[in-house]
């Protein structure tokens, strides 16, 4: 009896909502002690009742434990069950393993509590009260959304139809698990962090590229490195990006500090913003006008990097400039060969100087107050000692603050240990808040770059819990997102009501939002390539091998050979360019009776670097595999990809170039070509209705409505085969395609 009581108590705190008394709908049930729970009626089995909570878990307990009124409701629902069994059987379900389900249910409970508290605020702005989560998203909505949110692209025809036709009650949880292990997950998560951290190919320094940094970051995501470990490596790295580590990998983590080489104060401001949700940029010049940060505190934090340089000079090479030494040997070789030295000197010097882009800790801290410092707690030019910032009076007893400052060479280690410590007041909260926004389109605390006071967030209890969950899963982002994606809140229909700028959002479901530039391009690549994750950029190690030199030991002749290889990189890449839509898809896309062929991805896997597929100059591969950011005029740039100059610098605001691109651009032309994968998918069936259904399932991941079928029939009657291209064009240009529901 005691076990039953405790099981019932656990059930009664598992959800929130209200509804009618029908068998398949969510309603609030009350027990004899007045406790309540939102659940769906399943059945009465003898003297027991079975209810299903929003996390998908089913609970069985004595019917007599319910109030007399709810016992009557249950018996009425049982009587109605045969008539409604077909509807109940078709209702989408969300089942996950026990641990994930329990964690998701706790989040749903906190979200539900927030919905109740939201109603007075909504009433004050003339909006209707929120009674519950939005209705559960149907399978067609869910499969498209979860592919876009986890894999960063729409599902292809086979992926969508396979899920929709699957009768397994655990199929949603299984799909989430599958996508979290996919290459698409790694690509999409990389895109997110690349925008946040402003990762780019060209570092705007002498021949310094971020290629090893990009490669390292992708590798960390691929092996599911914990977030705190990744950040620690980025903040504490030394040396050059292309230095080889003992395990054979590149020292790409150094790219984080080298991205802002020579700008330590800017880098610190970015570090505090992205990792601790603390926007202190203006404190570089004066006390913060809207927060408690002072300019003195900013420089005390900067002092942790005061002994670190990101640009080596003569004193780091024993007092001799290695570039001057090498040029003294290189110039006679060039002149002897009859080449024009004046045309080559600058290029060679820039090539050599790239190897002075390295991180080194010195034995002297150079941090001083600026020359125009005007506050009473210091004088211009005063040396500044390192000191951690606090957010509350109690932080001084926080374990994160028990760091030894040590010698100047170890100050960065102290800073990294403090910042990534599980008990740091903002580290876990900041990344949890960001990950929540990736799923819902809005953060618990907006903006994500400034968690000044967690109590002022839209749901403080939820924010605090998410931070604790991040610590509980030990900063495993994949495991954290698995929990979020399995919540009832996430699996609800998207909220389509207009949310004004600055208006609070309470997470009754994800927000209706436009695809990012990367999601749109990668969805186009899904329509073009079918399995876009199989197409990878080749020769990713070529830059690091070409640029790497030990300036202290390399001789002039070897340096020239390396420079020649460096200049030849583009030629090697151009040699791989070729192949178009006819090479896409491989054997699986061949029509009946067609000859077998290998696609570009298969050739690459079997024979080394394969052809880079192109269409009118566009490389046909996912956004993470092409130039970072994309070149000017590219689809990605037109659709708001971040130029990687500021944190979270992308935009989803529509503009004229976007309209022209999706109406008449090269990408649109590619999709309506008879060689496109969309057409080849349609060509697998013969009848017009089947072709139209394949088209809708390929592009919108749903079947057409009766009205849409009628429109398609009339369009094909009027335009013949050209009608298919017109319909593809029309579907790509719909809001439904570009928005995540």
XYZ file of C-alpha atoms in Angstrom:
741
model
C 0.000 0.000 0.000
C 2.868 2.386 0.874
C 4.540 1.706 -2.498
C 1.291 2.501 -4.292
C 0.951 5.760 -2.364
C 4.472 6.885 -3.235
C 4.045 5.894 -6.880
C 0.839 7.921 -7.016
C 2.522 10.922 -5.396
C 5.262 10.792 -8.000
C 2.655 10.614 -10.726
C 0.763 13.628 -9.401
C 3.772 15.990 -9.763
C 4.772 14.759 -13.211
C 2.860 17.170 -15.427
C 0.532 20.110 -15.894
C -2.465 20.933 -18.091
C -6.211 20.810 -18.436
C -8.589 19.259 -20.927
C -11.813 17.416 -21.469
C -12.689 14.022 -20.134
C -12.208 12.086 -23.368
C -9.935 9.083 -23.262
C -7.237 10.410 -25.597
C -6.897 13.940 -24.168
C -4.804 15.431 -21.389
C -6.740 16.474 -18.271
C -6.125 17.166 -14.605
C -6.803 14.231 -12.267
C -7.225 14.633 -8.487
C -6.664 12.003 -5.813
C -8.429 11.635 -2.438
C -5.761 13.794 -0.774
C -6.283 16.678 -3.202
C -3.069 16.207 -5.179
C -3.272 16.776 -8.924
C -1.586 15.574 -12.097
C -2.044 16.144 -15.821
C -2.301 12.831 -17.628
C -4.087 10.976 -20.394
C -6.539 8.190 -19.582
C -5.384 4.811 -20.914
C -7.729 2.229 -19.441
C -9.387 0.720 -16.380
C -8.012 -2.741 -15.710
C -10.025 -4.471 -13.004
C -9.750 -2.345 -9.851
C -6.817 -0.350 -11.244
C -6.562 2.659 -13.538
C -3.739 3.326 -16.002
C -2.802 6.946 -16.791
C -0.068 8.256 -19.079
C 1.824 11.428 -18.179
C 3.326 13.888 -20.642
C 6.728 12.175 -20.552
C 5.155 9.060 -22.091
C 5.384 6.979 -18.908
C 2.329 4.913 -17.934
C 1.302 4.570 -14.282
C -0.992 1.941 -12.746
C -2.630 2.354 -9.326
C -5.949 1.589 -7.564
C -8.915 3.439 -9.065
C -10.148 4.076 -5.500
C -7.242 6.474 -4.937
C -8.916 9.007 -7.254
C -11.639 11.417 -6.145
C -15.237 10.248 -6.630
C -15.682 12.725 -9.487
C -12.612 11.499 -11.338
C -13.562 7.874 -10.804
C -16.802 8.662 -12.621
C -14.875 10.438 -15.413
C -12.574 7.436 -15.780
C -15.479 4.993 -16.019
C -17.135 7.198 -18.647
C -13.879 7.351 -20.590
C -13.576 3.562 -20.387
C -17.041 3.216 -21.879
C -16.109 5.584 -24.705
C -12.756 3.932 -25.344
C -13.853 1.448 -28.050
C -15.255 4.244 -30.208
C -12.127 6.321 -29.756
C -9.556 3.535 -29.926
C -8.495 4.376 -33.466
C -7.796 7.992 -32.503
C -5.952 6.978 -29.360
C -3.843 4.455 -31.235
C -2.818 7.076 -33.775
C -1.893 9.718 -31.183
C 1.841 10.481 -31.192
C 3.774 9.177 -28.214
C 7.034 10.244 -26.613
C 8.772 7.447 -24.762
C 12.392 7.557 -23.619
C 14.518 5.546 -21.240
C 13.691 5.986 -17.565
C 16.522 8.359 -16.670
C 15.915 10.669 -19.627
C 12.137 10.504 -19.123
C 12.457 11.439 -15.462
C 14.784 14.338 -16.214
C 12.498 15.546 -19.007
C 9.435 15.289 -16.748
C 11.071 17.484 -14.116
C 11.790 20.136 -16.752
C 8.196 19.913 -17.988
C 6.968 20.427 -14.446
C 9.030 23.618 -14.090
C 7.885 24.870 -17.496
C 4.278 24.146 -16.531
C 4.718 26.094 -13.293
C 6.012 28.981 -15.359
C 2.974 28.846 -17.630
C 0.681 29.335 -14.640
C 2.703 32.310 -13.403
C 2.729 33.838 -16.879
C -0.990 34.484 -17.149
C -1.200 37.730 -15.120
C 1.558 39.176 -17.309
C -0.192 38.026 -20.483
C -3.486 39.474 -19.289
C -1.799 42.837 -18.765
C -0.924 42.995 -22.481
C -4.292 41.710 -23.664
C -3.323 38.101 -24.419
C -5.358 35.016 -23.583
C -4.196 32.867 -20.669
C -2.088 29.768 -21.327
C -3.923 26.715 -20.011
C -1.397 24.055 -20.944
C 1.334 23.126 -23.358
C 0.464 23.447 -27.026
C -1.036 20.251 -28.512
C 1.479 17.542 -29.312
C 3.124 17.991 -32.715
C 2.060 15.340 -35.198
C 4.616 12.975 -36.712
C 5.059 15.007 -39.885
C 5.759 18.179 -37.905
C 8.006 16.371 -35.451
C 10.233 14.555 -37.936
C 10.928 17.733 -39.882
C 11.570 19.802 -36.758
C 13.837 17.314 -35.046
C 15.955 16.834 -38.174
C 16.341 20.600 -38.513
C 17.083 21.131 -34.821
C 19.482 18.217 -34.338
C 20.934 17.501 -37.788
C 20.540 21.012 -39.207
C 18.624 19.920 -42.312
C 15.282 18.537 -43.423
C 14.941 14.750 -43.680
C 15.143 13.240 -47.133
C 12.241 11.317 -48.651
C 13.273 7.932 -47.243
C 13.989 9.312 -43.754
C 10.654 11.119 -43.514
C 8.499 8.276 -44.830
C 10.295 5.677 -42.723
C 9.570 7.586 -39.516
C 5.966 8.442 -40.348
C 5.139 4.835 -41.234
C 6.907 3.449 -38.149
C 4.428 2.085 -35.572
C 6.922 1.734 -32.705
C 5.636 3.770 -29.705
C 9.264 4.620 -28.886
C 10.046 5.939 -32.349
C 10.435 9.569 -31.268
C 12.954 8.791 -28.563
C 14.723 6.398 -30.923
C 14.917 9.030 -33.660
C 16.355 11.564 -31.210
C 18.976 9.026 -30.151
C 19.833 8.213 -33.776
C 20.170 11.850 -34.813
C 22.357 12.691 -31.819
C 24.819 10.083 -33.094
C 24.678 11.283 -36.700
C 27.199 13.311 -38.664
C 24.469 15.896 -39.079
C 24.442 16.538 -35.327
C 28.171 17.210 -35.377
C 27.897 19.520 -38.365
C 24.969 21.500 -36.973
C 26.523 21.915 -33.520
C 29.769 23.058 -35.138
C 27.840 25.698 -37.105
C 26.331 26.998 -33.875
C 29.650 27.337 -32.078
C 31.408 28.687 -35.163
C 28.964 31.588 -35.132
C 29.242 32.060 -31.379
C 33.046 31.996 -31.360
C 33.477 33.822 -34.712
C 35.444 30.932 -36.222
C 36.615 31.691 -39.745
C 39.108 30.510 -42.336
C 40.999 33.775 -42.727
C 42.353 35.286 -39.497
C 43.241 38.580 -41.194
C 46.872 38.139 -40.194
C 49.905 37.240 -42.319
C 48.790 34.045 -44.089
C 47.232 32.754 -40.863
C 44.197 30.580 -41.454
C 41.851 29.001 -38.964
C 41.808 25.624 -40.726
C 43.498 23.684 -37.858
C 41.163 25.375 -35.357
C 38.135 24.379 -37.439
C 39.397 20.814 -37.763
C 40.089 20.576 -34.017
C 36.656 21.914 -33.089
C 34.901 19.429 -35.350
C 36.949 16.603 -33.866
C 35.995 17.582 -30.319
C 32.309 17.522 -31.228
C 32.728 14.217 -33.069
C 34.169 12.531 -29.988
C 31.617 14.267 -27.741
C 34.230 16.023 -25.645
C 32.657 17.636 -22.586
C 32.068 21.381 -22.859
C 34.143 22.306 -19.809
C 37.107 20.338 -21.184
C 36.825 22.010 -24.602
C 36.737 25.484 -23.091
C 39.639 24.694 -20.765
C 41.759 23.588 -23.714
C 40.935 26.716 -25.700
C 41.830 29.081 -22.873
C 45.041 27.295 -21.820
C 46.522 26.259 -25.190
C 50.103 27.254 -26.046
C 52.073 27.238 -29.286
C 50.864 27.360 -32.892
C 47.597 25.967 -34.243
C 49.431 23.586 -36.545
C 51.800 22.173 -33.930
C 51.465 18.403 -33.773
C 50.401 17.008 -30.396
C 51.614 13.644 -29.008
C 48.462 11.903 -30.249
C 49.129 13.105 -33.811
C 46.362 15.713 -33.862
C 46.869 19.426 -34.409
C 46.984 22.008 -31.643
C 43.831 23.615 -32.999
C 42.623 24.778 -29.573
C 45.197 27.565 -29.841
C 42.974 29.088 -32.510
C 40.672 30.515 -29.847
C 43.220 33.019 -28.504
C 44.968 33.454 -31.870
C 41.633 34.479 -33.436
C 42.113 37.769 -31.554
C 45.899 37.887 -31.691
C 47.255 41.179 -30.378
C 43.873 42.140 -28.886
C 43.878 40.648 -25.348
C 41.237 43.004 -23.932
C 38.797 42.272 -26.756
C 39.431 38.564 -26.352
C 38.740 38.742 -22.620
C 35.477 40.609 -23.216
C 34.447 37.917 -25.715
C 35.485 35.158 -23.306
C 33.363 36.508 -20.469
C 30.428 37.059 -22.813
C 30.281 33.650 -24.517
C 31.307 31.411 -21.613
C 29.903 33.282 -18.601
C 27.006 35.251 -20.076
C 28.549 38.485 -18.842
C 28.596 41.438 -21.219
C 31.410 43.673 -19.997
C 32.768 45.109 -23.242
C 32.071 48.714 -22.227
C 34.008 48.214 -18.963
C 37.213 48.298 -21.013
C 36.803 52.077 -21.188
C 34.683 53.048 -18.167
C 32.576 51.650 -15.333
C 29.591 49.700 -16.662
C 26.536 52.014 -16.778
C 23.939 49.265 -16.210
C 25.741 46.676 -14.079
C 28.081 46.561 -11.083
C 31.173 45.986 -13.220
C 33.929 48.602 -12.873
C 36.792 49.329 -15.225
C 39.207 48.323 -12.474
C 37.539 44.911 -12.198
C 37.829 44.402 -15.942
C 41.580 45.017 -15.818
C 41.916 42.737 -12.803
C 40.409 39.974 -14.915
C 42.612 40.945 -17.866
C 45.644 40.474 -15.623
C 45.151 36.694 -15.830
C 46.278 37.046 -19.462
C 48.824 39.798 -18.847
C 51.809 37.483 -19.197
C 50.500 35.853 -22.380
C 51.509 36.897 -25.888
C 49.952 35.771 -29.149
C 52.637 37.246 -31.409
C 56.230 36.128 -31.017
C 59.029 38.629 -31.584
C 62.828 38.643 -31.569
C 63.131 38.223 -27.793
C 61.181 34.967 -28.038
C 63.878 33.701 -30.447
C 66.942 34.594 -28.393
C 67.089 38.205 -29.593
C 67.298 37.439 -33.334
C 64.450 37.994 -35.779
C 64.138 34.610 -37.560
C 62.290 36.094 -40.542
C 65.178 38.498 -41.230
C 67.665 35.620 -40.899
C 65.795 33.445 -43.378
C 65.210 36.252 -45.878
C 68.948 36.915 -45.903
C 69.410 33.362 -47.223
C 66.334 33.267 -49.464
C 66.949 36.459 -51.462
C 70.220 35.268 -53.099
C 68.536 31.983 -54.105
C 65.687 33.834 -55.817
C 68.017 36.284 -57.575
C 70.240 33.455 -58.769
C 67.221 31.699 -60.302
C 66.392 34.811 -62.323
C 63.061 35.498 -60.622
C 61.845 38.980 -59.717
C 62.627 39.362 -56.006
C 60.466 42.470 -55.640
C 57.340 40.557 -56.664
C 57.986 37.704 -54.252
C 59.502 39.360 -51.179
C 56.262 40.382 -49.431
C 54.580 37.071 -50.073
C 57.506 35.088 -48.645
C 57.825 37.374 -45.625
C 54.117 37.015 -44.823
C 54.430 33.248 -45.215
C 57.301 33.114 -42.743
C 55.639 35.487 -40.260
C 52.652 33.147 -40.010
C 54.847 30.970 -37.800
C 55.217 33.802 -35.291
C 51.473 33.520 -34.617
C 51.771 31.474 -31.451
C 50.764 31.579 -27.787
C 53.475 31.894 -25.157
C 53.433 32.731 -21.452
C 56.219 35.011 -20.278
C 57.545 35.668 -16.793
C 56.291 39.255 -16.545
C 52.724 40.556 -16.311
C 52.261 43.630 -18.479
C 48.724 44.553 -17.364
C 48.423 48.196 -16.319
C 45.575 50.649 -15.961
C 45.054 52.656 -19.174
C 46.613 56.060 -19.680
C 43.231 57.796 -19.396
C 42.077 56.018 -16.228
C 40.076 58.483 -14.125
C 38.678 56.673 -11.079
C 39.808 57.066 -7.471
C 40.832 53.420 -6.978
C 43.949 53.716 -9.149
C 46.172 55.899 -11.303
C 46.950 55.665 -15.022
C 49.756 53.177 -15.608
C 49.406 51.411 -12.250
C 50.206 47.668 -12.404
C 47.115 45.504 -11.900
C 47.044 42.235 -9.949
C 44.707 39.424 -11.107
C 41.434 39.047 -9.232
C 38.295 37.039 -9.974
C 35.008 38.869 -10.316
C 32.086 37.874 -8.069
C 28.348 38.041 -8.670
C 27.222 37.854 -5.041
C 28.613 38.228 -1.540
C 28.525 34.466 -1.069
C 30.828 33.758 -4.007
C 33.933 34.152 -1.862
C 33.098 30.798 -0.244
C 32.425 29.145 -3.600
C 34.851 26.257 -4.370
C 35.461 27.716 -7.845
C 37.258 30.651 -6.245
C 39.771 28.499 -4.368
C 42.405 28.881 -7.080
C 46.098 29.505 -6.507
C 47.363 32.384 -8.616
C 50.854 30.848 -8.799
C 53.521 32.250 -11.088
C 52.850 34.567 -14.015
C 53.175 31.647 -16.434
C 50.304 29.833 -14.696
C 47.766 32.647 -14.435
C 45.777 31.391 -17.419
C 45.505 27.973 -15.799
C 44.038 29.567 -12.665
C 41.556 31.531 -14.770
C 40.536 28.432 -16.755
C 40.104 26.355 -13.593
C 37.912 29.084 -12.074
C 35.837 29.674 -15.185
C 35.129 26.019 -16.055
C 34.621 24.885 -12.452
C 31.186 23.246 -12.000
C 30.430 25.664 -9.168
C 31.274 28.799 -11.124
C 28.093 30.901 -10.720
C 27.623 31.390 -14.468
C 29.532 28.772 -16.515
C 27.000 25.894 -16.432
C 24.056 28.302 -16.511
C 25.313 30.102 -19.607
C 25.778 27.043 -21.795
C 22.517 25.489 -20.530
C 20.659 28.700 -21.383
C 22.194 28.708 -24.858
C 21.357 25.061 -25.532
C 17.754 25.660 -24.440
C 17.456 28.489 -26.948
C 18.701 26.212 -29.734
C 15.706 23.948 -29.112
C 12.984 26.508 -28.389
C 14.027 29.603 -30.333
C 14.111 31.661 -27.132
C 16.306 31.459 -24.039
C 15.122 31.344 -20.447
C 17.284 34.424 -19.941
C 17.503 36.880 -22.818
C 19.897 37.897 -24.108
C 22.101 34.825 -23.757
C 25.141 37.112 -23.628
C 24.097 38.820 -20.410
C 22.777 36.842 -17.437
C 23.137 39.798 -15.109
C 20.513 38.604 -12.618
C 19.065 35.085 -13.042
C 16.101 36.076 -10.884
C 14.992 38.445 -13.643
C 14.757 35.651 -16.217
C 11.383 34.503 -17.534
C 11.495 31.374 -15.328
C 14.242 31.539 -12.655
C 13.470 28.084 -11.255
C 13.798 26.541 -14.722
C 17.057 28.380 -15.399
C 18.569 27.233 -12.109
C 17.459 23.665 -12.763
C 18.898 23.621 -16.276
C 22.239 24.752 -14.840
C 22.098 21.925 -12.316
C 21.219 19.439 -15.056
C 24.222 20.587 -17.077
C 26.419 19.875 -14.075
C 24.665 16.566 -13.403
C 25.452 15.310 -16.909
C 29.016 16.632 -16.467
C 28.753 19.149 -19.331
C 27.857 16.443 -21.839
C 25.993 18.588 -24.376
C 24.639 15.593 -26.245
C 23.112 14.110 -23.100
C 21.723 17.488 -22.046
C 20.027 17.997 -25.408
C 18.691 14.427 -25.358
C 16.748 15.379 -22.235
C 15.491 18.657 -23.711
C 14.322 17.042 -26.955
C 12.380 14.416 -24.984
C 10.342 16.977 -23.047
C 6.643 17.386 -23.655
C 7.289 21.116 -24.048
C 9.657 20.567 -26.976
C 7.435 17.996 -28.662
C 4.467 20.368 -28.622
C 3.274 22.215 -31.698
C 5.163 25.408 -32.422
C 3.695 28.631 -31.068
C 2.513 30.668 -34.025
C 1.100 33.721 -32.207
C 3.006 36.942 -32.762
C 5.674 37.464 -30.102
C 6.593 41.140 -29.977
C 10.224 42.202 -29.616
C 11.095 42.051 -25.929
C 7.931 40.148 -24.985
C 8.473 37.278 -22.561
C 8.014 33.744 -23.871
C 7.066 30.859 -21.573
C 7.797 27.702 -23.627
C 4.345 26.202 -24.139
C 6.070 24.817 -27.234
C 8.987 25.866 -29.441
C 8.648 29.239 -31.144
C 7.831 29.275 -34.840
C 11.081 30.495 -36.351
C 12.790 30.807 -39.685
C 15.614 28.476 -40.617
C 19.109 29.800 -40.151
C 21.138 30.387 -43.304
C 23.001 27.127 -42.636
C 19.799 25.132 -42.110
C 18.345 26.496 -45.345
C 21.473 25.737 -47.387
C 21.919 22.297 -45.818
C 18.252 21.531 -46.542
C 18.854 22.526 -50.153
C 21.838 20.171 -50.147
C 19.563 17.411 -48.826
C 17.271 17.994 -51.803
C 20.309 17.939 -54.098
C 22.528 15.248 -52.575
C 20.080 13.061 -50.639
C 22.698 12.239 -47.995
C 24.715 15.467 -47.750
C 26.808 14.326 -44.787
C 28.677 11.931 -47.071
C 30.260 14.799 -49.010
C 33.290 16.175 -47.149
C 35.793 18.862 -48.059
C 39.096 17.202 -49.073
C 42.692 18.167 -48.272
C 41.936 19.607 -44.840
C 45.500 18.907 -43.601
C 47.195 20.525 -46.582
C 47.412 24.038 -45.116
C 48.901 22.906 -41.803
C 51.502 20.733 -43.540
C 52.445 23.539 -45.933
C 52.705 26.389 -43.423
C 54.385 24.607 -40.511
C 58.047 25.451 -39.905
C 60.393 25.755 -36.959
C 61.776 29.228 -37.593
C 64.764 28.570 -35.351
C 66.028 25.534 -37.252
C 64.660 25.664 -40.823
C 67.105 26.630 -43.587
C 66.409 29.023 -46.465
C 66.141 26.315 -49.179
C 63.619 24.265 -47.178
C 61.579 27.393 -46.440
C 61.374 28.117 -50.183
C 60.227 24.559 -50.909
C 57.513 24.917 -48.262
C 56.459 28.256 -49.745
C 56.138 26.688 -53.173
C 53.909 23.944 -51.735
C 51.839 26.584 -49.946
C 51.262 28.512 -53.168
C 50.287 25.300 -54.963
C 47.435 24.500 -52.544
C 44.772 26.183 -54.628
C 45.900 24.317 -57.747
C 45.536 20.990 -55.947
C 42.047 21.925 -54.827
C 41.031 23.180 -58.262
C 42.140 19.868 -59.743
C 39.422 18.176 -57.678
C 36.676 20.490 -58.859
C 34.268 18.843 -61.260
C 31.191 16.732 -61.520
C 27.651 17.967 -61.187
C 24.131 16.835 -60.461
C 24.554 13.721 -62.617
C 27.104 12.362 -60.102
C 24.730 12.682 -57.156
C 23.001 9.799 -55.479
C 24.897 6.719 -56.573
C 23.305 3.323 -57.092
C 20.325 3.996 -54.815
C 19.108 6.741 -57.142
C 19.363 4.770 -60.383
C 16.140 4.136 -62.228
C 15.070 0.651 -63.180
C 17.209 -0.580 -66.035
C 19.883 2.084 -65.544
C 23.535 1.238 -65.516
C 25.249 1.178 -62.141
C 27.474 4.124 -61.273
C 29.442 5.475 -58.345
C 28.640 8.826 -56.835
C 31.278 11.361 -55.823
C 31.112 10.423 -52.148
C 31.712 6.735 -52.965
C 34.656 7.601 -55.204
C 36.161 9.748 -52.451
C 35.844 6.979 -49.889
C 37.378 4.349 -52.176
C 40.030 6.293 -54.052
C 41.066 9.124 -51.731
C 39.985 12.708 -52.351
C 37.117 12.567 -54.807
C 35.628 15.185 -57.071
C 34.157 18.290 -55.464
C 30.703 18.473 -56.992
C 29.722 21.916 -58.262
C 26.805 23.643 -59.902
C 27.477 26.971 -61.627
C 30.430 27.592 -59.324
C 28.705 26.523 -56.079
C 30.287 23.674 -54.142
C 27.687 21.032 -53.401
C 28.375 20.200 -49.782
C 27.112 21.231 -46.376
C 27.740 24.724 -45.035
C 30.320 23.492 -42.522
C 32.429 22.032 -45.345
C 32.813 25.186 -47.433
C 34.660 28.445 -46.771
C 34.016 29.909 -43.312
C 32.155 32.230 -43.710
C 30.963 31.732 -47.280
C 32.253 34.109 -49.974
C 30.298 37.239 -50.869
C 27.256 36.637 -53.050
C 26.821 33.066 -51.821
C 23.356 31.832 -50.801
C 24.554 31.619 -47.177
C 25.607 35.255 -47.050
C 22.379 36.427 -48.693
C 20.402 34.480 -46.087
C 22.151 36.020 -43.099
C 25.140 33.824 -42.261
C 27.327 35.524 -39.685
C 30.407 37.268 -41.117
C 32.105 35.924 -37.957
C 33.118 39.399 -36.791
C 30.810 39.652 -33.767
C 29.393 37.068 -31.348
C 26.189 35.413 -32.637
C 26.351 37.651 -35.681
C 23.815 35.973 -37.972
C 20.433 37.397 -38.897
C 17.113 35.834 -39.849
C 15.496 39.034 -41.069
C 14.276 38.848 -44.638
C 15.602 41.168 -47.334
C 15.434 41.743 -51.083
C 18.533 39.630 -51.981
C 16.934 36.653 -50.205
C 13.731 37.023 -52.200
C 15.656 37.224 -55.461
C 17.825 34.249 -54.475
C 14.960 31.887 -53.684
C 12.919 33.045 -56.675
C 15.540 33.139 -59.400
C 18.930 32.269 -57.943
C 21.338 29.498 -58.896
C 20.225 27.335 -55.968
C 16.612 27.545 -57.093
C 17.577 26.709 -60.668
C 19.501 23.699 -59.406
C 16.494 22.264 -57.576
C 14.136 22.614 -60.537
C 16.589 21.037 -62.975
C 15.523 17.719 -64.478
C 18.818 16.301 -63.202
C 17.931 17.138 -59.593
C 17.416 14.483 -56.968
C 13.883 15.768 -56.404
C 12.948 14.773 -59.955
C 14.731 11.442 -59.697
C 12.804 10.664 -56.519
C 9.567 11.484 -58.320
C 10.601 9.361 -61.303
C 10.544 6.246 -59.113
C 6.743 6.228 -59.432
C 4.568 6.515 -62.526
C 1.234 8.140 -61.782
C 0.757 11.882 -61.386
C -0.804 11.607 -57.885
C 2.151 9.496 -56.704
C 4.676 11.920 -58.177
C 2.966 14.835 -56.429
C 2.951 12.952 -53.134
C 6.660 12.157 -53.507
C 7.345 15.821 -54.271
C 5.530 17.026 -51.145
C 7.142 14.384 -48.943
C 10.603 15.263 -50.309
C 10.302 19.046 -49.905
C 7.806 19.602 -47.057
C 8.039 16.132 -45.447
C 4.275 15.687 -45.461
C 1.576 14.455 -47.768
C -0.401 16.981 -49.820
C -3.906 17.937 -48.730
C -6.896 17.254 -50.950
C -6.916 20.915 -51.982
C -3.215 20.776 -52.873
C -3.747 17.613 -54.886
C -6.476 19.368 -56.835
C -4.246 22.399 -57.494
C -1.436 20.083 -58.659
C -3.806 18.226 -60.987
C -4.913 21.477 -62.615
C -1.323 22.786 -62.874
C -0.142 19.633 -64.624
C -3.127 19.686 -66.976
C -2.266 23.258 -67.952
C 1.550 23.003 -68.164
C 2.334 19.341 -68.696
C 5.723 18.138 -67.436
C 6.836 21.732 -66.856
C 4.204 21.860 -64.147
C 6.415 19.725 -61.891
C 9.247 22.282 -62.026
C 6.753 25.053 -61.326
C 5.418 23.195 -58.296
C 8.910 22.507 -56.937
C 9.661 26.219 -57.317
C 6.423 27.113 -55.543
C 6.987 24.732 -52.623
C 10.558 25.939 -52.041
C 9.245 29.505 -51.894
C 6.576 28.822 -49.267
C 6.846 29.994 -45.668
C 6.209 26.392 -44.689
C 9.501 25.331 -46.244
C 11.562 28.142 -44.701
C 10.097 27.990 -41.188
C 10.610 25.417 -38.434
C 7.216 24.353 -37.118
